[in-house]
mmCIF file of C-alpha atoms and ligand atoms in Angstrom:
data_model
loop_
_atom_site.group_PDB
_atom_site.id
_atom_site.type_symbol
_atom_site.label_atom_id
_atom_site.label_comp_id
_atom_site.label_asym_id
_atom_site.label_seq_id
_atom_site.Cartn_x
_atom_site.Cartn_y
_atom_site.Cartn_z
ATOM 1 C CA GLY A 35 15.554 -16.312 -9.098
ATOM 2 C CA PHE A 36 13.515 -13.318 -8.090
ATOM 3 C CA SER A 37 14.517 -9.963 -9.596
ATOM 4 C CA TRP A 38 13.193 -6.471 -10.282
ATOM 5 C CA THR A 39 13.216 -6.598 -14.066
ATOM 6 C CA ALA A 40 9.977 -8.549 -14.363
ATOM 7 C CA TYR A 41 6.545 -8.741 -12.769
ATOM 8 C CA TYR A 42 5.761 -11.877 -10.794
ATOM 9 C CA ASP A 43 2.594 -13.717 -9.856
ATOM 10 C CA VAL A 44 1.465 -14.110 -6.230
ATOM 11 C CA ASP A 45 3.178 -17.431 -5.526
ATOM 12 C CA ASP A 46 6.561 -16.068 -6.598
ATOM 13 C CA ILE A 47 6.100 -12.947 -4.479
ATOM 14 C CA TYR A 48 5.188 -15.112 -1.496
ATOM 15 C CA GLY A 49 8.163 -17.354 -2.250
ATOM 16 C CA TYR A 50 10.392 -14.307 -2.083
ATOM 17 C CA LEU A 51 8.973 -13.330 1.326
ATOM 18 C CA HIS A 52 9.589 -16.864 2.627
ATOM 19 C CA ASN A 53 13.142 -16.865 1.334
ATOM 20 C CA MET A 54 13.859 -13.576 3.034
ATOM 21 C CA SER A 55 12.531 -14.867 6.350
ATOM 22 C CA LEU A 56 14.782 -17.936 6.043
ATOM 23 C CA LYS A 57 17.744 -15.736 5.216
ATOM 24 C CA HIS A 58 17.211 -13.363 8.137
ATOM 25 C CA PRO A 59 15.401 -15.488 10.716
ATOM 26 C CA ASP A 60 16.313 -13.234 13.624
ATOM 27 C CA TRP A 61 14.588 -10.148 12.346
ATOM 28 C CA ALA A 62 12.437 -10.942 9.302
ATOM 29 C CA GLN A 63 9.378 -13.160 9.545
ATOM 30 C CA VAL A 64 6.450 -13.947 7.293
ATOM 31 C CA VAL A 65 3.194 -12.729 8.822
ATOM 32 C CA VAL A 66 -0.403 -13.490 7.851
ATOM 33 C CA GLY A 67 -2.370 -10.265 7.472
ATOM 34 C CA GLY A 68 -5.614 -11.910 6.440
ATOM 35 C CA ARG A 69 -7.373 -14.325 4.125
ATOM 36 C CA THR A 70 -9.028 -14.149 0.716
ATOM 37 C CA TYR A 71 -12.198 -15.331 -0.967
ATOM 38 C CA GLU A 72 -10.327 -17.953 -2.995
ATOM 39 C CA GLY A 73 -8.559 -19.239 0.102
ATOM 40 C CA ARG A 74 -5.203 -17.536 -0.189
ATOM 41 C CA GLN A 75 -3.435 -15.862 2.674
ATOM 42 C CA ILE A 76 -2.480 -12.205 2.652
ATOM 43 C CA LEU A 77 1.188 -12.538 3.439
ATOM 44 C CA GLY A 78 3.588 -9.854 4.528
ATOM 45 C CA LEU A 79 7.083 -9.534 5.868
ATOM 46 C CA ARG A 80 7.674 -8.179 9.325
ATOM 47 C CA ILE A 81 11.111 -6.623 9.682
ATOM 48 C CA ASN A 82 12.062 -5.810 13.235
ATOM 49 C CA THR A 83 15.762 -5.671 14.055
ATOM 50 C CA PRO A 84 16.596 -6.385 17.693
ATOM 51 C CA THR A 85 16.611 -3.446 20.127
ATOM 52 C CA ASP A 86 15.909 -2.870 23.774
ATOM 53 C CA GLU A 87 12.823 -0.698 23.410
ATOM 54 C CA ASP A 88 9.599 -1.379 21.591
ATOM 55 C CA LYS A 89 9.508 0.348 18.256
ATOM 56 C CA PRO A 90 6.613 2.081 16.561
ATOM 57 C CA VAL A 91 4.957 0.146 13.751
ATOM 58 C CA MET A 92 5.254 1.250 10.144
ATOM 59 C CA PHE A 93 2.665 -0.475 7.971
ATOM 60 C CA ILE A 94 2.846 -0.727 4.187
ATOM 61 C CA GLU A 95 -0.230 -1.725 2.203
ATOM 62 C CA SER A 96 0.332 -2.457 -1.443
ATOM 63 C CA GLY A 97 -1.607 -3.927 -4.334
ATOM 64 C CA ILE A 98 -5.114 -3.390 -3.000
ATOM 65 C CA HIS A 99 -6.028 -2.704 -6.652
ATOM 66 C CA ALA A 100 -5.183 -5.759 -8.697
ATOM 67 C CA ARG A 101 -4.043 -4.094 -11.916
ATOM 68 C CA GLU A 102 -1.624 -1.690 -10.211
ATOM 69 C CA TRP A 103 1.283 -4.083 -10.761
ATOM 70 C CA ILE A 104 3.985 -1.559 -10.066
ATOM 71 C CA THR A 105 2.943 -1.462 -6.403
ATOM 72 C CA PRO A 106 3.814 -5.050 -5.381
ATOM 73 C CA ALA A 107 6.988 -4.847 -7.463
ATOM 74 C CA THR A 108 8.022 -1.603 -5.786
ATOM 75 C CA THR A 109 7.179 -2.997 -2.381
ATOM 76 C CA THR A 110 9.361 -6.089 -2.742
ATOM 77 C CA TYR A 111 12.065 -3.774 -4.096
ATOM 78 C CA PHE A 112 11.719 -1.690 -0.952
ATOM 79 C CA ILE A 113 11.903 -4.823 1.222
ATOM 80 C CA ASN A 114 15.107 -5.770 -0.578
ATOM 81 C CA GLU A 115 16.533 -2.319 0.129
ATOM 82 C CA LEU A 116 15.672 -2.616 3.817
ATOM 83 C CA LEU A 117 17.289 -6.047 3.991
ATOM 84 C CA THR A 118 20.419 -5.471 1.921
ATOM 85 C CA SER A 119 21.259 -1.800 1.389
ATOM 86 C CA PRO A 120 24.594 -0.615 2.819
ATOM 87 C CA ASP A 121 23.286 2.997 2.778
ATOM 88 C CA PRO A 122 23.373 4.260 6.391
ATOM 89 C CA GLU A 123 20.183 6.282 5.844
ATOM 90 C CA ILE A 124 18.302 3.169 4.798
ATOM 91 C CA ILE A 125 19.777 1.105 7.617
ATOM 92 C CA SER A 126 18.784 3.743 10.123
ATOM 93 C CA MET A 127 15.264 3.880 8.686
ATOM 94 C CA ARG A 128 15.028 0.085 8.914
ATOM 95 C CA ASP A 129 16.135 0.009 12.541
ATOM 96 C CA GLN A 130 13.734 2.698 13.741
ATOM 97 C CA PHE A 131 10.551 0.751 13.074
ATOM 98 C CA ASP A 132 8.738 -2.489 13.446
ATOM 99 C CA TRP A 133 7.845 -2.854 9.755
ATOM 100 C CA HIS A 134 4.753 -4.747 8.589
ATOM 101 C CA ILE A 135 4.946 -4.821 4.813
ATOM 102 C CA PHE A 136 2.280 -6.385 2.582
ATOM 103 C CA PRO A 137 3.157 -6.399 -1.137
ATOM 104 C CA THR A 138 -0.228 -7.665 -2.300
ATOM 105 C CA VAL A 139 -3.281 -7.325 -0.064
ATOM 106 C CA ASN A 140 -5.614 -8.391 -2.913
ATOM 107 C CA PRO A 141 -3.840 -11.519 -4.131
ATOM 108 C CA ASP A 142 -6.924 -13.128 -5.752
ATOM 109 C CA GLY A 143 -7.442 -10.017 -7.847
ATOM 110 C CA TYR A 144 -3.756 -9.696 -8.653
ATOM 111 C CA HIS A 145 -3.555 -13.311 -9.811
ATOM 112 C CA TYR A 146 -6.631 -12.765 -11.976
ATOM 113 C CA SER A 147 -5.104 -9.630 -13.479
ATOM 114 C CA TYR A 148 -1.834 -11.477 -14.015
ATOM 115 C CA THR A 149 -3.372 -14.483 -15.748
ATOM 116 C CA ARG A 150 -6.762 -13.439 -17.217
ATOM 117 C CA ASP A 151 -7.699 -9.789 -17.347
ATOM 118 C CA ARG A 152 -4.919 -7.222 -17.105
ATOM 119 C CA MET A 153 -7.338 -4.421 -16.154
ATOM 120 C CA TRP A 154 -8.950 -6.278 -13.238
ATOM 121 C CA ARG A 155 -9.118 -4.049 -10.157
ATOM 122 C CA LYS A 156 -11.433 -5.674 -7.616
ATOM 123 C CA THR A 157 -11.460 -8.760 -5.403
ATOM 124 C CA ARG A 158 -12.852 -12.030 -6.808
ATOM 125 C CA SER A 159 -15.853 -12.706 -4.565
ATOM 126 C CA ARG A 160 -18.947 -13.905 -6.416
ATOM 127 C CA SER A 161 -22.146 -11.965 -5.885
ATOM 128 C CA GLN A 162 -25.671 -13.399 -5.975
ATOM 129 C CA ASN A 163 -26.298 -12.162 -9.483
ATOM 130 C CA GLY A 164 -23.173 -13.824 -10.803
ATOM 131 C CA CYS A 165 -20.808 -10.873 -11.135
ATOM 132 C CA TYR A 166 -17.397 -10.899 -9.518
ATOM 133 C CA GLY A 167 -15.530 -8.740 -7.097
ATOM 134 C CA ALA A 168 -15.798 -5.563 -5.052
ATOM 135 C CA ASP A 169 -13.434 -2.625 -5.016
ATOM 136 C CA PRO A 170 -11.446 -3.276 -1.845
ATOM 137 C CA ASN A 171 -10.642 0.398 -1.553
ATOM 138 C CA ARG A 172 -14.352 1.234 -1.283
ATOM 139 C CA ASN A 173 -15.213 -1.498 1.207
ATOM 140 C CA TRP A 174 -13.768 -0.262 4.537
ATOM 141 C CA ASP A 175 -16.148 0.558 7.322
ATOM 142 C CA TYR A 176 -15.956 4.306 7.410
ATOM 143 C CA ASN A 177 -18.395 6.546 5.525
ATOM 144 C CA TRP A 178 -19.079 3.595 3.252
ATOM 145 C CA MET A 179 -20.820 4.281 -0.126
ATOM 146 C CA ASN A 180 -20.733 8.075 -0.026
ATOM 147 C CA TYR A 181 -18.525 8.991 -2.986
ATOM 148 C CA SER A 182 -17.086 7.351 -6.093
ATOM 149 C CA SER A 183 -18.791 4.107 -5.128
ATOM 150 C CA SER A 184 -21.261 1.857 -6.922
ATOM 151 C CA ASN A 185 -23.905 -0.429 -5.435
ATOM 152 C CA ASN A 186 -24.007 -2.529 -8.586
ATOM 153 C CA PRO A 187 -22.037 -5.791 -8.230
ATOM 154 C CA CYS A 188 -21.475 -5.806 -11.978
ATOM 155 C CA ASN A 189 -19.752 -2.431 -11.963
ATOM 156 C CA TYR A 190 -16.296 -3.268 -13.267
ATOM 157 C CA GLN A 191 -14.445 -0.813 -11.029
ATOM 158 C CA LEU A 192 -16.299 0.773 -8.158
ATOM 159 C CA TYR A 193 -18.691 -1.746 -6.603
ATOM 160 C CA ALA A 194 -18.291 -1.035 -2.891
ATOM 161 C CA GLY A 195 -19.476 -4.486 -1.761
ATOM 162 C CA SER A 196 -22.801 -5.551 -0.249
ATOM 163 C CA LYS A 197 -21.952 -3.874 3.064
ATOM 164 C CA PRO A 198 -18.881 -2.427 4.819
ATOM 165 C CA PHE A 199 -16.244 -5.136 5.147
ATOM 166 C CA SER A 200 -18.272 -7.552 3.001
ATOM 167 C CA GLU A 201 -14.928 -8.624 1.537
ATOM 168 C CA ILE A 202 -12.961 -11.109 3.593
ATOM 169 C CA GLU A 203 -9.725 -9.393 2.496
ATOM 170 C CA THR A 204 -10.558 -5.987 3.954
ATOM 171 C CA ARG A 205 -12.264 -7.462 7.022
ATOM 172 C CA THR A 206 -9.393 -9.745 8.008
ATOM 173 C CA LEU A 207 -6.742 -7.149 7.192
ATOM 174 C CA SER A 208 -8.584 -4.595 9.344
ATOM 175 C CA GLU A 209 -8.513 -7.096 12.217
ATOM 176 C CA TYR A 210 -4.780 -7.525 11.816
ATOM 177 C CA ILE A 211 -4.305 -3.750 11.785
ATOM 178 C CA SER A 212 -6.479 -3.320 14.894
ATOM 179 C CA GLY A 213 -4.247 -5.807 16.685
ATOM 180 C CA LEU A 214 -1.125 -3.710 16.164
ATOM 181 C CA GLU A 215 -0.101 -1.561 19.049
ATOM 182 C CA ASN A 216 1.614 1.749 18.550
ATOM 183 C CA MET A 217 1.188 2.182 14.793
ATOM 184 C CA LEU A 218 2.918 5.410 13.802
ATOM 185 C CA GLY A 219 2.536 5.148 10.046
ATOM 186 C CA TYR A 220 0.246 3.574 7.461
ATOM 187 C CA ILE A 221 1.375 3.950 3.867
ATOM 188 C CA ALA A 222 -0.692 2.675 0.929
ATOM 189 C CA TYR A 223 0.719 2.357 -2.585
ATOM 190 C CA HIS A 224 -1.475 2.792 -5.635
ATOM 191 C CA SER A 225 -0.855 3.765 -9.226
ATOM 192 C CA THR A 226 -0.779 5.655 -11.547
ATOM 193 C CA ALA A 227 -1.819 9.218 -10.739
ATOM 194 C CA GLN A 228 1.697 10.233 -9.614
ATOM 195 C CA THR A 229 0.281 11.955 -6.582
ATOM 196 C CA LEU A 230 0.697 12.007 -2.814
ATOM 197 C CA LEU A 231 -2.569 11.985 -0.893
ATOM 198 C CA LEU A 232 -3.446 12.699 2.725
ATOM 199 C CA PRO A 233 -6.573 11.746 4.669
ATOM 200 C CA TYR A 234 -9.435 12.160 4.358
ATOM 201 C CA SER A 235 -10.384 10.958 0.920
ATOM 202 C CA ASP A 236 -14.052 11.627 1.206
ATOM 203 C CA SER A 237 -14.229 15.020 2.820
ATOM 204 C CA SER A 238 -12.487 18.367 2.581
ATOM 205 C CA GLU A 239 -11.980 18.335 6.324
ATOM 206 C CA HIS A 240 -8.349 18.631 7.384
ATOM 207 C CA VAL A 241 -6.984 16.236 10.011
ATOM 208 C CA ASP A 242 -5.529 17.873 13.112
ATOM 209 C CA ASN A 243 -1.921 17.248 12.037
ATOM 210 C CA TYR A 244 -2.571 18.294 8.413
ATOM 211 C CA ASP A 245 0.247 20.846 8.448
ATOM 212 C CA ASP A 246 2.757 18.266 9.651
ATOM 213 C CA LEU A 247 1.515 15.694 7.154
ATOM 214 C CA LYS A 248 1.896 18.248 4.399
ATOM 215 C CA LYS A 249 5.408 19.222 5.450
ATOM 216 C CA ILE A 250 6.508 15.589 5.805
ATOM 217 C CA GLY A 251 4.924 14.785 2.448
ATOM 218 C CA GLU A 252 6.739 17.675 0.770
ATOM 219 C CA THR A 253 10.067 16.460 2.092
ATOM 220 C CA SER A 254 9.220 12.950 0.940
ATOM 221 C CA LEU A 255 8.465 14.172 -2.590
ATOM 222 C CA ARG A 256 11.661 16.226 -2.639
ATOM 223 C CA TYR A 257 13.712 13.140 -1.797
ATOM 224 C CA GLY A 258 11.910 11.213 -4.517
ATOM 225 C CA TYR A 259 12.452 13.996 -7.043
ATOM 226 C CA ALA A 260 16.208 13.867 -6.438
ATOM 227 C CA VAL A 261 16.288 10.312 -7.827
ATOM 228 C CA ASN A 262 14.559 10.677 -11.208
ATOM 229 C CA LYS A 263 13.334 14.266 -11.467
ATOM 230 C CA ALA A 264 9.769 12.991 -11.440
ATOM 231 C CA ARG A 265 7.213 15.468 -10.138
ATOM 232 C CA TYR A 266 4.296 14.216 -8.105
ATOM 233 C CA ASP A 267 1.146 16.216 -7.416
ATOM 234 C CA GLY A 268 0.374 17.047 -3.815
ATOM 235 C CA PRO A 269 0.649 16.413 -1.014
ATOM 236 C CA GLY A 270 -3.011 17.161 -0.435
ATOM 237 C CA THR A 271 -6.264 15.477 0.437
ATOM 238 C CA ALA A 272 -7.895 13.363 -2.240
ATOM 239 C CA ALA A 273 -10.824 15.742 -2.087
ATOM 240 C CA GLU A 274 -8.489 18.634 -2.940
ATOM 241 C CA ILE A 275 -6.374 17.157 -5.696
ATOM 242 C CA LEU A 276 -7.905 13.946 -7.056
ATOM 243 C CA TYR A 277 -11.565 13.152 -6.388
ATOM 244 C CA LYS A 278 -13.574 12.236 -3.326
ATOM 245 C CA ALA A 279 -13.793 8.529 -2.639
ATOM 246 C CA SER A 280 -15.347 6.736 0.345
ATOM 247 C CA GLY A 281 -14.579 3.450 2.031
ATOM 248 C CA GLY A 282 -10.837 3.641 1.421
ATOM 249 C CA SER A 283 -8.374 1.995 3.762
ATOM 250 C CA ILE A 284 -6.549 5.133 4.820
ATOM 251 C CA ASP A 285 -9.719 6.884 5.932
ATOM 252 C CA TRP A 286 -10.678 3.911 8.083
ATOM 253 C CA VAL A 287 -7.161 3.641 9.517
ATOM 254 C CA ARG A 288 -6.976 7.311 10.332
ATOM 255 C CA HIS A 289 -10.467 7.491 11.810
ATOM 256 C CA THR A 290 -10.568 4.270 13.832
ATOM 257 C CA GLN A 291 -6.898 3.802 14.750
ATOM 258 C CA GLY A 292 -5.855 7.441 15.016
ATOM 259 C CA THR A 293 -2.600 6.646 13.202
ATOM 260 C CA PRO A 294 -0.630 9.910 12.863
ATOM 261 C CA LEU A 295 1.192 9.364 9.551
ATOM 262 C CA VAL A 296 -1.225 8.191 6.887
ATOM 263 C CA TYR A 297 -0.576 8.525 3.159
ATOM 264 C CA VAL A 298 -1.509 7.175 -0.241
ATOM 265 C CA TYR A 299 1.287 7.291 -2.799
ATOM 266 C CA GLU A 300 -0.026 7.043 -6.330
ATOM 267 C CA LEU A 301 3.006 5.825 -8.259
ATOM 268 C CA ARG A 302 3.939 6.346 -11.889
ATOM 269 C CA GLY A 303 2.841 4.720 -15.130
ATOM 270 C CA VAL A 304 0.466 5.129 -18.022
ATOM 271 C CA TYR A 305 -2.878 3.454 -17.611
ATOM 272 C CA PHE A 306 -1.502 0.970 -15.044
ATOM 273 C CA SER A 307 1.413 0.020 -17.220
ATOM 274 C CA TRP A 308 5.079 0.555 -16.414
ATOM 275 C CA PRO A 309 8.005 -1.134 -18.191
ATOM 276 C CA PRO A 310 9.542 -3.929 -16.118
ATOM 277 C CA SER A 311 12.988 -2.628 -17.042
ATOM 278 C CA ARG A 312 12.152 0.484 -15.037
ATOM 279 C CA ILE A 313 10.959 -1.135 -11.793
ATOM 280 C CA HIS A 314 14.355 -0.214 -10.333
ATOM 281 C CA GLU A 315 13.756 3.425 -11.069
ATOM 282 C CA GLN A 316 10.384 3.445 -9.341
ATOM 283 C CA GLY A 317 11.804 1.366 -6.503
ATOM 284 C CA ASP A 318 14.696 3.736 -5.811
ATOM 285 C CA GLU A 319 12.360 6.703 -5.965
ATOM 286 C CA VAL A 320 9.956 5.183 -3.431
ATOM 287 C CA THR A 321 12.826 4.152 -1.169
ATOM 288 C CA GLN A 322 14.080 7.731 -1.089
ATOM 289 C CA MET A 323 10.539 9.005 -0.554
ATOM 290 C CA MET A 324 10.385 6.806 2.528
ATOM 291 C CA VAL A 325 13.772 8.049 3.724
ATOM 292 C CA GLY A 326 12.543 11.638 3.376
ATOM 293 C CA LEU A 327 9.280 10.855 5.113
ATOM 294 C CA VAL A 328 10.959 9.205 8.083
ATOM 295 C CA LYS A 329 13.534 11.984 8.424
ATOM 296 C CA GLU A 330 11.042 14.827 8.384
ATOM 297 C CA ALA A 331 8.680 12.962 10.700
ATOM 298 C CA ARG A 332 11.498 12.684 13.205
ATOM 299 C CA ASN A 333 12.395 16.364 12.842
ATOM 300 C CA LEU A 334 8.838 17.272 13.712
ATOM 301 C CA GLY A 335 8.912 14.839 16.640
HETATM 302 O O1 LIG B 1635 -9.697 5.653 -6.158
HETATM 303 C C1 LIG B 1635 -8.846 5.127 -5.437
HETATM 304 O O2 LIG B 1635 -9.091 4.227 -4.658
HETATM 305 C C2 LIG B 1635 -7.400 5.609 -5.529
HETATM 306 N N1 LIG B 1635 -7.063 5.905 -6.885
HETATM 307 S S1 LIG B 1635 -6.855 4.653 -7.945
HETATM 308 O O3 LIG B 1635 -6.726 5.222 -9.273
HETATM 309 N N2 LIG B 1635 -5.490 3.927 -7.610
HETATM 310 O O4 LIG B 1635 -7.939 3.753 -7.812
HETATM 311 C C3 LIG B 1635 -7.274 6.854 -4.677
HETATM 312 C C4 LIG B 1635 -7.250 6.521 -3.252
HETATM 313 C C5 LIG B 1635 -7.485 7.712 -2.421
HETATM 314 N N3 LIG B 1635 -7.700 7.311 -1.101
HETATM 315 C C6 LIG B 1635 -8.843 6.713 -0.714
HETATM 316 N N4 LIG B 1635 -9.873 6.638 -1.488
HETATM 317 N N5 LIG B 1635 -8.853 6.235 0.482
HETATM 318 ZN ZN1 LIG B 1636 -5.523 2.106 -6.733
#
């Protein structure tokens, strides 16, 4: 069976999502967020418990970078918490939103990292000169190619693609996102800078609700800290506390969709490695970070 003491390949993660939808058919369903170069689907779980009113959407993007294995593992852990936890705080968080949760939005890359090259980061599209993959977090259609981006398809990490949305993964996922009405939050998980980032990633400009985002982020980190005493940097813009990077998903989401709550959580680990025996620890921390985020967001209205 599926557990949180090991890392799993894509098919097992997708199997878990299917099992959960069979177990909770009334409020959990598998959704297709997009397609990949190698013909996979980008699968997620939509969790939407029955209520009278329409609920705001909370979107979770995970695993856009293939080698950041802790992110899909944490995300399925979080799904399991939403589905099974008896904690009233977690139940209340679950019931407030229409959740769209995608544990691995770059499944071709993740499978390649899992089976061939642990440090693989990009997609697996083949370019004309025979090199593989683009960085899917440099490929979104907003300020494409400005910072921390390469135009060389053979660049192992930062090739931004031949044009904005050249990658079928980012293009199809962006279409899915555009189709969502009333998206309140978009949360992306990365690793391993142990940092909480706000938009924008490629400019020092502050978004109009920067102060709220900062306050909500601080509460989120405080809730996370209570679990393991792990200190995260931030919250702050990538330009302020990490480095400027263009073409990232959160910048596109914020700019084109106007989503109010947009964050990148860089989770823990050392050079993309994190012991499988400690997935629980990271999972509980992220769950509490989400509880804190949702609480403070509601306080601020
Ligand atoms: O460079 C990135 O894409 C992220 N760091 S990582 O080490 N996981 O690759 C930072 C993402 C910051 N946000 C955006 N660039 N949108
Ligand atoms: Zn990353």
